[in-house]
PDB file of C-alpha atoms in Angstrom:
ATOM      1  CA  MET M  13       0.000   0.000   0.000  1.00  0.00           C
ATOM      2  CA  GLU M  14       1.271   3.483  -0.845  1.00  0.00           C
ATOM      3  CA  LYS M  15       2.539   5.390   2.169  1.00  0.00           C
ATOM      4  CA  ARG M  16       0.580   8.382   3.447  1.00  0.00           C
ATOM      5  CA  LYS M  17       2.098  11.803   2.877  1.00  0.00           C
ATOM      6  CA  LEU M  18       3.062  13.536   6.110  1.00  0.00           C
ATOM      7  CA  VAL M  19       4.663  16.897   6.900  1.00  0.00           C
ATOM      8  CA  VAL M  20       6.550  17.224  10.183  1.00  0.00           C
ATOM      9  CA  ILE M  21       7.962  20.473  11.573  1.00  0.00           C
ATOM     10  CA  ILE M  22      10.284  20.125  14.531  1.00  0.00           C
ATOM     11  CA  GLY M  23      12.736  22.344  16.350  1.00  0.00           C
ATOM     12  CA  PRO M  24      13.589  23.793  19.746  1.00  0.00           C
ATOM     13  CA  THR M  25      11.292  25.957  21.805  1.00  0.00           C
ATOM     14  CA  ALA M  26      10.927  29.587  20.605  1.00  0.00           C
ATOM     15  CA  VAL M  27      12.425  28.951  17.159  1.00  0.00           C
ATOM     16  CA  GLY M  28       9.240  29.948  15.280  1.00  0.00           C
ATOM     17  CA  LYS M  29       7.425  26.672  14.546  1.00  0.00           C
ATOM     18  CA  THR M  30       3.916  28.013  15.220  1.00  0.00           C
ATOM     19  CA  LYS M  31       3.807  30.858  12.690  1.00  0.00           C
ATOM     20  CA  LEU M  32       5.531  28.847   9.969  1.00  0.00           C
ATOM     21  CA  SER M  33       3.191  25.880  10.470  1.00  0.00           C
ATOM     22  CA  ILE M  34       0.086  28.050  10.090  1.00  0.00           C
ATOM     23  CA  ASP M  35       1.393  29.710   6.927  1.00  0.00           C
ATOM     24  CA  LEU M  36       2.396  26.379   5.391  1.00  0.00           C
ATOM     25  CA  ALA M  37      -0.861  24.711   6.424  1.00  0.00           C
ATOM     26  CA  HIS M  38      -2.821  27.196   4.310  1.00  0.00           C
ATOM     27  CA  ARG M  39      -0.682  26.454   1.269  1.00  0.00           C
ATOM     28  CA  LEU M  40      -0.732  22.679   1.808  1.00  0.00           C
ATOM     29  CA  ASN M  41      -4.420  22.361   2.792  1.00  0.00           C
ATOM     30  CA  ALA M  42      -3.215  20.844   6.052  1.00  0.00           C
ATOM     31  CA  GLU M  43      -4.522  20.105   9.529  1.00  0.00           C
ATOM     32  CA  ILE M  44      -2.048  20.325  12.399  1.00  0.00           C
ATOM     33  CA  ILE M  45      -1.406  17.662  15.033  1.00  0.00           C
ATOM     34  CA  SER M  46       0.390  18.979  18.094  1.00  0.00           C
ATOM     35  CA  GLY M  47       3.624  17.110  18.787  1.00  0.00           C
ATOM     36  CA  ASP M  48       4.093  18.645  22.222  1.00  0.00           C
ATOM     37  CA  SER M  49       3.798  16.477  25.329  1.00  0.00           C
ATOM     38  CA  MET M  50       2.539  19.328  27.533  1.00  0.00           C
ATOM     39  CA  GLN M  51       0.098  21.183  25.276  1.00  0.00           C
ATOM     40  CA  ILE M  52      -2.264  18.246  25.710  1.00  0.00           C
ATOM     41  CA  TYR M  53      -3.142  19.539  29.199  1.00  0.00           C
ATOM     42  CA  LYS M  54      -6.147  21.734  29.895  1.00  0.00           C
ATOM     43  CA  GLY M  55      -5.444  24.926  31.823  1.00  0.00           C
ATOM     44  CA  MET M  56      -1.751  24.886  30.940  1.00  0.00           C
ATOM     45  CA  ASP M  57      -1.764  27.477  28.192  1.00  0.00           C
ATOM     46  CA  ILE M  58       0.749  30.231  28.916  1.00  0.00           C
ATOM     47  CA  GLY M  59       3.555  28.053  30.256  1.00  0.00           C
ATOM     48  CA  THR M  60       3.379  25.665  27.294  1.00  0.00           C
ATOM     49  CA  ALA M  61       3.150  28.498  24.709  1.00  0.00           C
ATOM     50  CA  LYS M  62      -0.064  26.917  23.428  1.00  0.00           C
ATOM     51  CA  ILE M  63      -1.445  28.485  20.281  1.00  0.00           C
ATOM     52  CA  LYS M  64      -4.493  30.696  20.837  1.00  0.00           C
ATOM     53  CA  GLU M  65      -7.621  30.156  18.776  1.00  0.00           C
ATOM     54  CA  GLU M  66      -7.275  33.550  17.060  1.00  0.00           C
ATOM     55  CA  GLU M  67      -3.726  32.607  16.015  1.00  0.00           C
ATOM     56  CA  MET M  68      -4.902  29.408  14.307  1.00  0.00           C
ATOM     57  CA  ASN M  69      -6.238  31.485  11.405  1.00  0.00           C
ATOM     58  CA  GLY M  70      -8.828  28.862  10.543  1.00  0.00           C
ATOM     59  CA  ILE M  71      -6.441  25.901  10.585  1.00  0.00           C
ATOM     60  CA  ARG M  72      -7.795  22.932  12.523  1.00  0.00           C
ATOM     61  CA  HIS M  73      -5.556  21.720  15.365  1.00  0.00           C
ATOM     62  CA  HIS M  74      -5.595  18.328  17.066  1.00  0.00           C
ATOM     63  CA  LEU M  75      -4.362  17.030  20.454  1.00  0.00           C
ATOM     64  CA  LEU M  76      -4.649  20.275  22.368  1.00  0.00           C
ATOM     65  CA  ASP M  77      -6.453  20.250  25.749  1.00  0.00           C
ATOM     66  CA  ILE M  78      -7.244  16.526  25.734  1.00  0.00           C
ATOM     67  CA  LYS M  79      -6.086  15.700  29.281  1.00  0.00           C
ATOM     68  CA  TYR M  80      -6.402  17.155  32.767  1.00  0.00           C
ATOM     69  CA  PRO M  81      -3.187  18.071  34.604  1.00  0.00           C
ATOM     70  CA  ASP M  82      -3.598  15.216  37.084  1.00  0.00           C
ATOM     71  CA  GLU M  83      -3.647  12.610  34.268  1.00  0.00           C
ATOM     72  CA  ASP M  84      -0.631  10.853  32.800  1.00  0.00           C
ATOM     73  CA  TYR M  85       0.208  10.634  29.113  1.00  0.00           C
ATOM     74  CA  SER M  86       2.833   8.629  27.236  1.00  0.00           C
ATOM     75  CA  ALA M  87       4.534   8.244  23.892  1.00  0.00           C
ATOM     76  CA  ALA M  88       2.666   4.946  23.443  1.00  0.00           C
ATOM     77  CA  GLU M  89      -0.681   6.704  23.893  1.00  0.00           C
ATOM     78  CA  PHE M  90       0.420   9.475  21.532  1.00  0.00           C
ATOM     79  CA  GLN M  91       1.367   6.909  18.901  1.00  0.00           C
ATOM     80  CA  ALA M  92      -1.940   5.068  19.270  1.00  0.00           C
ATOM     81  CA  THR M  93      -3.881   8.321  18.885  1.00  0.00           C
ATOM     82  CA  VAL M  94      -1.923   9.970  16.089  1.00  0.00           C
ATOM     83  CA  ARG M  95      -1.610   7.151  13.580  1.00  0.00           C
ATOM     84  CA  PRO M  96      -5.404   6.808  13.057  1.00  0.00           C
ATOM     85  CA  LEU M  97      -5.634  10.608  13.062  1.00  0.00           C
ATOM     86  CA  ILE M  98      -3.165  10.810  10.174  1.00  0.00           C
ATOM     87  CA  ASP M  99      -5.367   8.386   8.218  1.00  0.00           C
ATOM     88  CA  GLU M 100      -8.498  10.351   9.080  1.00  0.00           C
ATOM     89  CA  ILE M 101      -7.031  13.680   7.903  1.00  0.00           C
ATOM     90  CA  ALA M 102      -5.622  12.136   4.709  1.00  0.00           C
ATOM     91  CA  ASN M 103      -8.951  10.440   3.942  1.00  0.00           C
ATOM     92  CA  GLN M 104     -10.571  13.879   3.992  1.00  0.00           C
ATOM     93  CA  GLY M 105      -8.220  14.958   1.207  1.00  0.00           C
ATOM     94  CA  LYS M 106      -6.092  17.083   3.520  1.00  0.00           C
ATOM     95  CA  THR M 107      -2.426  16.973   4.454  1.00  0.00           C
ATOM     96  CA  PRO M 108      -1.587  15.799   7.985  1.00  0.00           C
ATOM     97  CA  MET M 109       1.107  17.932   9.614  1.00  0.00           C
ATOM     98  CA  ILE M 110       2.751  17.222  12.974  1.00  0.00           C
ATOM     99  CA  VAL M 111       4.282  20.263  14.666  1.00  0.00           C
ATOM    100  CA  GLY M 112       6.173  20.175  17.934  1.00  0.00           C
ATOM    101  CA  GLY M 113       9.311  19.606  19.911  1.00  0.00           C
ATOM    102  CA  THR M 114       8.803  16.359  21.852  1.00  0.00           C
ATOM    103  CA  GLY M 115      11.258  14.101  20.055  1.00  0.00           C
ATOM    104  CA  LEU M 116      10.304  10.694  21.407  1.00  0.00           C
ATOM    105  CA  TYR M 117       6.599  11.272  20.742  1.00  0.00           C
ATOM    106  CA  ILE M 118       7.190  12.251  17.129  1.00  0.00           C
ATOM    107  CA  GLN M 119       9.739   9.492  16.575  1.00  0.00           C
ATOM    108  CA  SER M 120       7.266   6.904  17.888  1.00  0.00           C
ATOM    109  CA  VAL M 121       4.791   7.840  15.154  1.00  0.00           C
ATOM    110  CA  LEU M 122       7.188   8.173  12.219  1.00  0.00           C
ATOM    111  CA  TYR M 123       9.090   4.941  12.686  1.00  0.00           C
ATOM    112  CA  ASP M 124       8.146   1.307  13.223  1.00  0.00           C
ATOM    113  CA  TYR M 125       8.469   1.838  16.939  1.00  0.00           C
ATOM    114  CA  GLN M 126       7.239  -1.035  19.114  1.00  0.00           C
ATOM    115  CA  PHE M 127       6.405  -0.321  22.739  1.00  0.00           C
ATOM    116  CA  THR M 128       7.507  -3.418  24.595  1.00  0.00           C
ATOM    117  CA  GLU M 129       5.424  -4.461  27.554  1.00  0.00           C
ATOM    118  CA  THR M 130       7.938  -4.630  30.372  1.00  0.00           C
ATOM    119  CA  PRO M 131       7.264  -6.396  33.666  1.00  0.00           C
ATOM    120  CA  SER M 132       6.786  -4.376  36.812  1.00  0.00           C
ATOM    121  CA  ASP M 133       7.682  -4.899  40.450  1.00  0.00           C
ATOM    122  CA  PRO M 134       5.385  -2.876  42.727  1.00  0.00           C
ATOM    123  CA  ALA M 135       7.434  -3.697  45.840  1.00  0.00           C
ATOM    124  CA  PHE M 136      10.640  -2.460  44.214  1.00  0.00           C
ATOM    125  CA  ARG M 137       8.854   0.665  42.973  1.00  0.00           C
ATOM    126  CA  MET M 138       7.548   1.409  46.466  1.00  0.00           C
ATOM    127  CA  LYS M 139      11.075   0.985  47.848  1.00  0.00           C
ATOM    128  CA  LEU M 140      12.375   3.551  45.340  1.00  0.00           C
ATOM    129  CA  GLU M 141       9.538   5.944  46.147  1.00  0.00           C
ATOM    130  CA  SER M 142      10.427   5.654  49.828  1.00  0.00           C
ATOM    131  CA  GLU M 143      14.073   6.415  49.018  1.00  0.00           C
ATOM    132  CA  LEU M 144      12.912   9.370  46.936  1.00  0.00           C
ATOM    133  CA  GLN M 145      11.171  10.817  49.982  1.00  0.00           C
ATOM    134  CA  GLU M 146      14.196  10.234  52.208  1.00  0.00           C
ATOM    135  CA  LYS M 147      17.102  11.125  49.928  1.00  0.00           C
ATOM    136  CA  GLY M 148      15.583  13.343  47.235  1.00  0.00           C
ATOM    137  CA  GLU M 149      15.354  13.377  43.431  1.00  0.00           C
ATOM    138  CA  LEU M 150      19.083  13.751  42.791  1.00  0.00           C
ATOM    139  CA  ALA M 151      19.974  10.578  44.699  1.00  0.00           C
ATOM    140  CA  ILE M 152      17.467   8.514  42.683  1.00  0.00           C
ATOM    141  CA  HIS M 153      18.701  10.065  39.436  1.00  0.00           C
ATOM    142  CA  GLN M 154      22.293   9.149  40.358  1.00  0.00           C
ATOM    143  CA  MET M 155      21.161   5.534  40.773  1.00  0.00           C
ATOM    144  CA  LEU M 156      19.913   5.632  37.185  1.00  0.00           C
ATOM    145  CA  GLU M 157      23.164   7.213  35.985  1.00  0.00           C
ATOM    146  CA  ARG M 158      25.036   4.180  37.310  1.00  0.00           C
ATOM    147  CA  VAL M 159      22.945   1.567  35.451  1.00  0.00           C
ATOM    148  CA  ASP M 160      21.699   3.480  32.363  1.00  0.00           C
ATOM    149  CA  PRO M 161      23.704   6.676  31.690  1.00  0.00           C
ATOM    150  CA  GLU M 162      21.935   7.335  28.368  1.00  0.00           C
ATOM    151  CA  ALA M 163      18.465   7.272  29.927  1.00  0.00           C
ATOM    152  CA  ALA M 164      19.754   9.455  32.789  1.00  0.00           C
ATOM    153  CA  ARG M 165      20.942  12.060  30.286  1.00  0.00           C
ATOM    154  CA  LYS M 166      17.488  12.218  28.701  1.00  0.00           C
ATOM    155  CA  ILE M 167      15.343  12.174  31.851  1.00  0.00           C
ATOM    156  CA  HIS M 168      15.441  15.288  34.014  1.00  0.00           C
ATOM    157  CA  PRO M 169      16.099  14.571  37.723  1.00  0.00           C
ATOM    158  CA  ASN M 170      12.809  16.318  38.564  1.00  0.00           C
ATOM    159  CA  ASN M 171      10.896  13.755  36.501  1.00  0.00           C
ATOM    160  CA  SER M 172      11.080  11.199  39.301  1.00  0.00           C
ATOM    161  CA  ARG M 173       8.301   9.020  37.862  1.00  0.00           C
ATOM    162  CA  ARG M 174      10.248   8.318  34.676  1.00  0.00           C
ATOM    163  CA  VAL M 175      13.498   7.882  36.615  1.00  0.00           C
ATOM    164  CA  ILE M 176      11.857   5.262  38.837  1.00  0.00           C
ATOM    165  CA  ARG M 177      10.262   3.541  35.828  1.00  0.00           C
ATOM    166  CA  ALA M 178      13.660   3.292  34.094  1.00  0.00           C
ATOM    167  CA  LEU M 179      15.167   1.786  37.266  1.00  0.00           C
ATOM    168  CA  GLU M 180      12.243  -0.634  37.536  1.00  0.00           C
ATOM    169  CA  ILE M 181      12.735  -1.813  33.945  1.00  0.00           C
ATOM    170  CA  TYR M 182      16.417  -2.449  34.636  1.00  0.00           C
ATOM    171  CA  HIS M 183      15.616  -4.236  37.901  1.00  0.00           C
ATOM    172  CA  CYS M 184      13.034  -6.532  36.256  1.00  0.00           C
ATOM    173  CA  THR M 185      14.764  -7.309  32.954  1.00  0.00           C
ATOM    174  CA  ASN M 186      18.440  -6.430  33.441  1.00  0.00           C
ATOM    175  CA  LYS M 187      17.985  -4.362  30.267  1.00  0.00           C
ATOM    176  CA  LYS M 188      18.278  -0.606  29.969  1.00  0.00           C
ATOM    177  CA  MET M 189      15.323   1.563  28.989  1.00  0.00           C
ATOM    178  CA  SER M 190      17.606   3.073  26.328  1.00  0.00           C
ATOM    179  CA  ASP M 191      18.063  -0.425  24.825  1.00  0.00           C
ATOM    180  CA  TYR M 192      14.342  -0.622  24.029  1.00  0.00           C
ATOM    181  CA  ILE M 193      14.596   2.661  22.170  1.00  0.00           C
ATOM    182  CA  GLY M 194      17.942   1.965  20.525  1.00  0.00           C
ATOM    183  CA  ASN M 195      16.918  -1.388  19.072  1.00  0.00           C
ATOM    184  CA  GLN M 196      13.959  -0.037  17.133  1.00  0.00           C
ATOM    185  CA  LYS M 197      14.002  -0.239  13.339  1.00  0.00           C
ATOM    186  CA  GLN M 198      14.540   3.145  11.749  1.00  0.00           C
ATOM    187  CA  GLU M 199      12.085   2.618   8.901  1.00  0.00           C
ATOM    188  CA  LEU M 200       9.780   5.514   8.092  1.00  0.00           C
ATOM    189  CA  LEU M 201       6.137   4.462   7.946  1.00  0.00           C
ATOM    190  CA  TYR M 202       5.078   7.568   5.994  1.00  0.00           C
ATOM    191  CA  HIS M 203       6.208   9.465   2.925  1.00  0.00           C
ATOM    192  CA  THR M 204       7.585  12.199   5.157  1.00  0.00           C
ATOM    193  CA  ALA M 205       8.895  15.706   4.656  1.00  0.00           C
ATOM    194  CA  LEU M 206      10.741  16.228   7.955  1.00  0.00           C
ATOM    195  CA  ILE M 207      11.537  19.909   8.425  1.00  0.00           C
ATOM    196  CA  GLY M 208      13.808  21.094  11.218  1.00  0.00           C
ATOM    197  CA  LEU M 209      14.082  24.738  12.243  1.00  0.00           C
ATOM    198  CA  THR M 210      17.293  25.928  13.833  1.00  0.00           C
ATOM    199  CA  MET M 211      18.780  29.252  14.873  1.00  0.00           C
ATOM    200  CA  ASP M 212      22.023  30.751  16.115  1.00  0.00           C
ATOM    201  CA  ARG M 213      22.265  29.604  19.740  1.00  0.00           C
ATOM    202  CA  GLU M 214      22.771  33.032  21.324  1.00  0.00           C
ATOM    203  CA  VAL M 215      19.878  34.486  19.327  1.00  0.00           C
ATOM    204  CA  LEU M 216      17.665  31.542  20.307  1.00  0.00           C
ATOM    205  CA  TYR M 217      18.589  31.846  23.984  1.00  0.00           C
ATOM    206  CA  ASN M 218      17.773  35.555  23.904  1.00  0.00           C
ATOM    207  CA  ARG M 219      14.377  34.750  22.358  1.00  0.00           C
ATOM    208  CA  ILE M 220      13.737  32.185  25.085  1.00  0.00           C
ATOM    209  CA  ASN M 221      14.555  34.710  27.828  1.00  0.00           C
ATOM    210  CA  LYS M 222      12.230  37.288  26.271  1.00  0.00           C
ATOM    211  CA  ARG M 223       9.482  34.677  25.857  1.00  0.00           C
ATOM    212  CA  VAL M 224       9.645  33.843  29.570  1.00  0.00           C
ATOM    213  CA  ASP M 225       9.361  37.545  30.462  1.00  0.00           C
ATOM    214  CA  LEU M 226       6.344  37.804  28.168  1.00  0.00           C
ATOM    215  CA  MET M 227       4.752  34.718  29.742  1.00  0.00           C
ATOM    216  CA  VAL M 228       5.036  36.325  33.169  1.00  0.00           C
ATOM    217  CA  LYS M 229       3.351  39.491  31.842  1.00  0.00           C
ATOM    218  CA  GLN M 230       0.602  37.375  30.276  1.00  0.00           C
ATOM    219  CA  GLY M 231      -0.225  35.720  33.615  1.00  0.00           C
ATOM    220  CA  LEU M 232       2.004  32.645  33.941  1.00  0.00           C
ATOM    221  CA  VAL M 233       2.317  33.026  37.719  1.00  0.00           C
ATOM    222  CA  GLU M 234      -1.463  33.159  38.126  1.00  0.00           C
ATOM    223  CA  GLU M 235      -1.908  30.155  35.823  1.00  0.00           C
ATOM    224  CA  VAL M 236       0.499  28.019  37.845  1.00  0.00           C
ATOM    225  CA  LYS M 237      -0.896  29.268  41.175  1.00  0.00           C
ATOM    226  CA  GLY M 238      -4.340  28.077  40.068  1.00  0.00           C
ATOM    227  CA  LEU M 239      -2.994  24.525  39.662  1.00  0.00           C
ATOM    228  CA  TYR M 240      -1.055  24.800  42.926  1.00  0.00           C
ATOM    229  CA  ASP M 241      -4.131  25.909  44.844  1.00  0.00           C
ATOM    230  CA  LYS M 242      -6.094  22.923  43.491  1.00  0.00           C
ATOM    231  CA  GLY M 243      -3.547  20.639  45.149  1.00  0.00           C
ATOM    232  CA  ILE M 244      -2.242  19.217  41.857  1.00  0.00           C
ATOM    233  CA  ARG M 245       1.273  18.006  42.648  1.00  0.00           C
ATOM    234  CA  ASP M 246       3.659  15.191  41.816  1.00  0.00           C
ATOM    235  CA  THR M 247       2.050  14.697  38.419  1.00  0.00           C
ATOM    236  CA  GLN M 248       3.620  14.413  34.992  1.00  0.00           C
ATOM    237  CA  ALA M 249       2.167  17.781  33.969  1.00  0.00           C
ATOM    238  CA  ILE M 250       3.692  19.688  36.876  1.00  0.00           C
ATOM    239  CA  GLN M 251       7.165  18.452  35.902  1.00  0.00           C
ATOM    240  CA  ALA M 252       6.892  20.741  32.867  1.00  0.00           C
ATOM    241  CA  ILE M 253       9.338  23.616  32.623  1.00  0.00           C
ATOM    242  CA  GLY M 254       7.588  26.756  33.824  1.00  0.00           C
ATOM    243  CA  TYR M 255       5.500  24.902  36.376  1.00  0.00           C
ATOM    244  CA  LYS M 256       7.953  23.045  38.581  1.00  0.00           C
ATOM    245  CA  GLU M 257      10.070  26.193  39.108  1.00  0.00           C
ATOM    246  CA  LEU M 258       7.082  28.240  40.261  1.00  0.00           C
ATOM    247  CA  TYR M 259       5.928  25.397  42.520  1.00  0.00           C
ATOM    248  CA  ASP M 260       9.292  25.685  44.290  1.00  0.00           C
ATOM    249  CA  TYR M 261       8.618  29.418  44.693  1.00  0.00           C
ATOM    250  CA  PHE M 262       5.122  28.824  46.083  1.00  0.00           C
ATOM    251  CA  ASP M 263       6.583  26.198  48.452  1.00  0.00           C
ATOM    252  CA  GLY M 264       8.983  28.835  49.772  1.00  0.00           C
ATOM    253  CA  LYS M 265      12.075  26.958  48.609  1.00  0.00           C
ATOM    254  CA  ILE M 266      13.351  29.750  46.343  1.00  0.00           C
ATOM    255  CA  SER M 267      12.659  33.422  45.671  1.00  0.00           C
ATOM    256  CA  PHE M 268      10.549  34.632  42.764  1.00  0.00           C
ATOM    257  CA  ASP M 269      13.621  35.958  40.925  1.00  0.00           C
ATOM    258  CA  GLN M 270      15.368  32.614  41.419  1.00  0.00           C
ATOM    259  CA  ALA M 271      12.322  30.809  40.022  1.00  0.00           C
ATOM    260  CA  ILE M 272      12.288  32.943  36.867  1.00  0.00           C
ATOM    261  CA  ASP M 273      16.058  32.636  36.406  1.00  0.00           C
ATOM    262  CA  SER M 274      15.737  28.867  36.818  1.00  0.00           C
ATOM    263  CA  LEU M 275      12.863  28.789  34.333  1.00  0.00           C
ATOM    264  CA  LYS M 276      14.947  30.616  31.736  1.00  0.00           C
ATOM    265  CA  GLN M 277      17.963  28.400  32.340  1.00  0.00           C
ATOM    266  CA  ASN M 278      15.935  25.177  32.164  1.00  0.00           C
ATOM    267  CA  SER M 279      14.249  26.380  28.952  1.00  0.00           C
ATOM    268  CA  ARG M 280      17.631  27.084  27.352  1.00  0.00           C
ATOM    269  CA  ARG M 281      18.945  23.674  28.400  1.00  0.00           C
ATOM    270  CA  TYR M 282      15.816  22.003  27.063  1.00  0.00           C
ATOM    271  CA  ALA M 283      16.269  23.732  23.686  1.00  0.00           C
ATOM    272  CA  LYS M 284      19.815  22.393  23.538  1.00  0.00           C
ATOM    273  CA  ARG M 285      18.618  18.864  24.371  1.00  0.00           C
ATOM    274  CA  GLN M 286      15.895  19.100  21.713  1.00  0.00           C
ATOM    275  CA  LEU M 287      18.406  19.991  19.004  1.00  0.00           C
ATOM    276  CA  THR M 288      20.745  17.187  20.081  1.00  0.00           C
ATOM    277  CA  TRP M 289      17.896  14.647  20.036  1.00  0.00           C
ATOM    278  CA  PHE M 290      16.654  15.605  16.570  1.00  0.00           C
ATOM    279  CA  ARG M 291      20.133  15.630  15.067  1.00  0.00           C
ATOM    280  CA  ASN M 292      21.007  12.234  16.502  1.00  0.00           C
ATOM    281  CA  LYS M 293      17.710  10.416  16.034  1.00  0.00           C
ATOM    282  CA  MET M 294      16.099  11.640  12.820  1.00  0.00           C
ATOM    283  CA  ASP M 295      16.948  12.353   9.195  1.00  0.00           C
ATOM    284  CA  VAL M 296      15.982  16.034   9.199  1.00  0.00           C
ATOM    285  CA  GLU M 297      16.196  18.712   6.507  1.00  0.00           C
ATOM    286  CA  TRP M 298      17.345  21.771   8.465  1.00  0.00           C
ATOM    287  CA  PHE M 299      16.477  25.396   7.775  1.00  0.00           C
ATOM    288  CA  ASP M 300      18.213  28.246   9.605  1.00  0.00           C
ATOM    289  CA  MET M 301      15.737  30.827  10.906  1.00  0.00           C
ATOM    290  CA  THR M 302      18.347  33.181  12.374  1.00  0.00           C
ATOM    291  CA  PRO M 303      17.465  36.875  11.767  1.00  0.00           C
ATOM    292  CA  PRO M 304      17.799  38.852   9.587  1.00  0.00           C
ATOM    293  CA  ILE M 305      16.417  36.210   7.229  1.00  0.00           C
ATOM    294  CA  LYS M 306      13.614  37.277   4.917  1.00  0.00           C
ATOM    295  CA  TYR M 307      10.757  35.238   6.363  1.00  0.00           C
ATOM    296  CA  ASP M 308       8.673  35.121   3.151  1.00  0.00           C
ATOM    297  CA  GLU M 309      11.641  33.810   1.180  1.00  0.00           C
ATOM    298  CA  MET M 310      12.415  31.174   3.812  1.00  0.00           C
ATOM    299  CA  GLU M 311       8.789  30.052   3.975  1.00  0.00           C
ATOM    300  CA  ASN M 312       8.756  29.759   0.177  1.00  0.00           C
ATOM    301  CA  GLU M 313      11.973  27.736   0.237  1.00  0.00           C
ATOM    302  CA  ILE M 314      10.535  25.330   2.808  1.00  0.00           C
ATOM    303  CA  PHE M 315       7.254  25.025   0.885  1.00  0.00           C
ATOM    304  CA  THR M 316       9.199  24.263  -2.312  1.00  0.00           C
ATOM    305  CA  TYR M 317      11.166  21.569  -0.504  1.00  0.00           C
ATOM    306  CA  ILE M 318       7.974  19.944   0.867  1.00  0.00           C
ATOM    307  CA  ALA M 319       6.224  20.107  -2.507  1.00  0.00           C
ATOM    308  CA  GLY M 320       9.199  18.454  -4.200  1.00  0.00           C
ATOM    309  CA  LYS M 321       9.690  15.836  -1.510  1.00  0.00           C
ATOM    310  CA  LEU M 322       6.034  14.807  -1.355  1.00  0.00           C
ATOM    311  CA  GLN M 323       5.278  15.477  -5.048  1.00  0.00           C
ATOM    312  CA  PHE M 324       2.381  17.867  -4.473  1.00  0.00           C
TER     313      PHE M 324
END
């Protein structure tokens, strides 16, 4: 059977994916599937830089606001949702387009990625959770570094649930979580135009800093405080950058200025990790968005590449 045509736009936070995706979607008669692991959550709009309805400019978006912040979500669930959605959009005569920066989620859809059912050990997990309470997140993360350094590099110490899960997999199978990912076949399931946006690092970091300042002006603190006051804690959603830092501020662990500085620093580090992931894991056609590019010319160049690649 002929492979479906699929456009994918990836890149680090604040590089300009949203505007470009809307402009290209109009030219390609596309619908956009969010490839962001945190924009799925309701009530988490400012901190995740979620597109506003007026910015969509008539383009239909999928996988925004589909979960509550106290619910978990996974790459396996993303894969199971997105693959039928690609078929549905294509069957309507439109072009499916995935836009986002969550590498594992997007990779799980594009490639023949099998999610292996791994055994669990509730007693071992409870032991780790007890140690987490006693010794803290860093101590648990260091345990993972000793048995699976690659997974430890990819999982932030604050994301204790994933750290514990990786340790549990190793405990039960004597195999690393990274082995399950590394052994997957790198065969594209779709006729894919995979566009990567990049930018001079200092320029990108400056954009990230300014974006954080803008988020604060737009009401980020109030947004996070609303979740905090509802008692939502220790969930996957609250591990998101922009939320965990302000939770530390509300808990009295750090000052407000420290929280914002930490938010900016963590956002810059995340952008660096995103670029490293995409360059190492996917066959991407990169386009440099560093100013003073002429945006219209760059958009036209990217459109021409997609049209040629997918034979529109």
